[in-house]
Amino acid sequence: MDRISRMLSGIEKDRSNMIKALQLVQDEEGYISDESISLIAKYFSVSPVDVEGVVSFYTQFKRNKPGKYQISVCDGTACHIKGSTLVKEWIREEIGISDNETDREGLFSLQTVACLGCCSLAPVISINGKVYGKLDRKSLIKILKKYKRGDIV
Ligand code: FES
């Protein structure tokens, strides 16, 4: 029995359960790999293209392995007004990744999220749950460099 079949052993092999299965796999592995797509397709007796279609339809599913540091850029109303688009641009310039991507070293990945609940600090990001606010280009780059150097773990 492969690892996906073991993971999904309690789920009935009915196509309507595919989303539930994908959520379970993502919770366990952090993303949906090519291998997982093939094994899930085999489990439900459908083609990998069918599984890929479901994965790409729902934004909750990640196709890239998350980096060691998950950067979440808030794009709630306050942060949007205060420049969340610019924040993402600065991250792209410094690390070379855009939304839902992971850098080559596997150090950082980036996602956009809704309000992080600290709007008075807009624009806000969190890195592995630690919140950084009132960001400008200089302060953001300084924070990212600290993570790169391993000054913050
Ligand atoms: S809108 Fe960004 S923290 Fe609320």
Coordinates of C-alpha atoms and ligand atoms in Angstrom, one line a residue:
M1 CA 0.0 0.0 0.0
D2 CA 1.5 3.4 -1.0
R3 CA 1.6 6.3 1.5
I4 CA -1.4 8.1 -0.1
S5 CA -3.5 5.0 0.1
R6 CA -2.5 4.7 3.8
M7 CA -3.3 8.3 4.4
L8 CA -6.7 8.0 2.7
S9 CA -7.7 4.6 3.9
G10 CA -10.7 6.0 5.8
I11 CA -12.1 7.8 2.8
E12 CA -14.5 6.1 0.4
K13 CA -13.1 5.8 -3.1
D14 CA -15.8 8.0 -4.5
R15 CA -14.8 10.9 -6.7
S16 CA -17.0 13.3 -4.6
N17 CA -14.4 12.8 -1.8
M18 CA -11.5 14.0 -3.8
I19 CA -11.4 17.5 -2.3
K20 CA -11.4 16.0 1.2
A21 CA -8.6 13.7 0.1
L22 CA -6.6 16.6 -1.3
Q23 CA -7.0 18.6 1.9
L24 CA -5.8 15.7 3.9
V25 CA -2.7 15.2 1.8
Q26 CA -2.0 19.0 1.8
D27 CA -2.3 19.1 5.6
E28 CA 0.2 16.2 5.9
E29 CA 2.7 17.3 3.3
G30 CA 2.2 21.0 3.0
Y31 CA 1.4 20.9 -0.7
I32 CA 0.2 18.7 -3.5
S33 CA 3.2 17.2 -5.4
D34 CA 3.1 15.6 -8.8
E35 CA 3.5 12.3 -7.1
S36 CA 0.5 12.9 -4.9
I37 CA -1.5 13.8 -8.0
S38 CA -0.7 10.5 -9.6
L39 CA -1.4 8.5 -6.5
I40 CA -4.7 10.3 -5.7
A41 CA -5.7 9.7 -9.4
K42 CA -4.9 6.0 -8.9
Y43 CA -6.8 5.9 -5.6
F44 CA -10.0 7.3 -7.1
S45 CA -9.5 5.5 -10.5
V46 CA -9.5 8.8 -12.5
S47 CA -6.9 10.4 -14.7
P48 CA -4.1 12.6 -13.2
V49 CA -5.5 15.4 -15.4
D50 CA -8.8 15.2 -13.6
V51 CA -7.1 15.6 -10.2
E52 CA -4.9 18.4 -11.6
G53 CA -8.1 20.2 -12.7
V54 CA -9.6 20.1 -9.2
V55 CA -6.3 21.3 -7.7
S56 CA -6.0 24.2 -10.0
F57 CA -9.6 25.2 -9.6
Y58 CA -9.4 25.7 -5.8
T59 CA -6.9 28.3 -4.6
Q60 CA -6.6 26.6 -1.3
F61 CA -4.3 24.0 -2.9
K62 CA -0.6 24.6 -3.2
R63 CA 1.4 23.0 -5.9
N64 CA 4.8 24.2 -4.7
K65 CA 6.6 22.8 -1.6
P66 CA 6.5 25.5 1.0
G67 CA 9.8 27.2 1.9
K68 CA 11.3 27.1 5.4
Y69 CA 9.8 30.6 5.9
Q70 CA 6.3 31.2 4.7
I71 CA 5.7 34.9 4.0
S72 CA 2.1 35.9 4.1
V73 CA 1.4 39.4 2.7
C74 CA -1.9 40.9 3.9
D75 CA -4.1 42.2 1.2
G76 CA -7.0 43.2 3.4
T77 CA -8.5 46.7 2.8
A78 CA -6.2 48.7 5.1
C79 CA -3.0 46.9 3.8
H80 CA -4.1 47.2 0.2
I81 CA -4.6 51.0 0.6
K82 CA -1.2 51.3 2.4
G83 CA 0.7 49.4 -0.4
S84 CA 0.5 45.6 -0.2
T85 CA 1.0 45.5 -3.9
L86 CA 4.3 47.4 -3.5
V87 CA 5.3 45.0 -0.6
K88 CA 4.9 42.1 -3.0
E89 CA 6.9 43.9 -5.6
W90 CA 9.7 44.5 -3.1
I91 CA 9.7 40.9 -2.1
R92 CA 9.9 39.8 -5.7
E93 CA 12.9 42.1 -6.3
E94 CA 14.7 40.9 -3.2
I95 CA 13.9 37.2 -3.3
G96 CA 12.6 36.6 -6.8
I97 CA 9.3 35.0 -5.9
S98 CA 5.7 36.0 -6.6
D99 CA 2.5 34.7 -5.1
N100 CA 2.3 31.0 -4.5
E101 CA 6.0 30.5 -5.4
T102 CA 8.9 29.1 -3.4
D103 CA 12.5 30.2 -4.1
R104 CA 15.1 27.8 -5.5
E105 CA 16.8 27.4 -2.2
G106 CA 13.5 26.4 -0.5
L107 CA 14.0 29.2 2.0
F108 CA 11.0 31.4 1.3
S109 CA 7.5 31.0 -0.1
L110 CA 5.0 33.7 -0.6
Q111 CA 1.2 33.9 -0.3
T112 CA -1.4 36.6 -0.1
V113 CA -3.8 36.4 2.7
A114 CA -6.8 38.4 4.0
C115 CA -6.7 40.7 7.0
L116 CA -4.2 39.5 9.7
G117 CA -6.1 41.5 12.3
C118 CA -3.6 44.3 13.0
C119 CA -4.8 46.9 10.5
S120 CA -3.4 49.8 12.4
L121 CA 0.1 48.5 11.5
A122 CA -0.6 48.4 7.7
P123 CA 1.0 47.3 5.5
V124 CA 1.6 44.1 7.3
I125 CA 3.2 40.7 6.6
S126 CA 3.8 37.7 8.7
I127 CA 6.6 35.2 8.4
N128 CA 5.9 31.8 10.0
G129 CA 3.2 33.6 12.0
K130 CA 5.4 36.4 13.3
V131 CA 3.9 39.8 12.3
Y132 CA 5.8 42.7 10.9
G133 CA 4.0 46.0 10.3
K134 CA 4.3 49.6 9.1
L135 CA 6.6 48.3 6.4
D136 CA 8.5 50.4 3.9
R137 CA 11.0 49.1 1.4
K138 CA 14.0 49.6 3.7
S139 CA 12.4 47.9 6.8
L140 CA 11.1 45.0 4.7
I141 CA 14.5 44.3 3.0
K142 CA 16.2 44.4 6.4
I143 CA 13.8 41.8 7.8
L144 CA 14.2 39.5 4.8
K145 CA 18.0 39.8 5.0
K146 CA 17.9 38.8 8.7
Y147 CA 16.0 35.6 7.8
K148 CA 18.4 34.9 4.9
R149 CA 21.4 35.2 7.2
G150 CA 19.7 33.0 9.8
D151 CA 19.6 35.8 12.4
I152 CA 15.9 35.0 12.9
V153 CA 14.8 31.3 12.9
Ligands
FES1 S1 -6.0 44.7 6.4 FE1 -4.0 44.0 6.8 S2 -4.0 43.6 8.9 FE2 -6.0 44.2 8.5

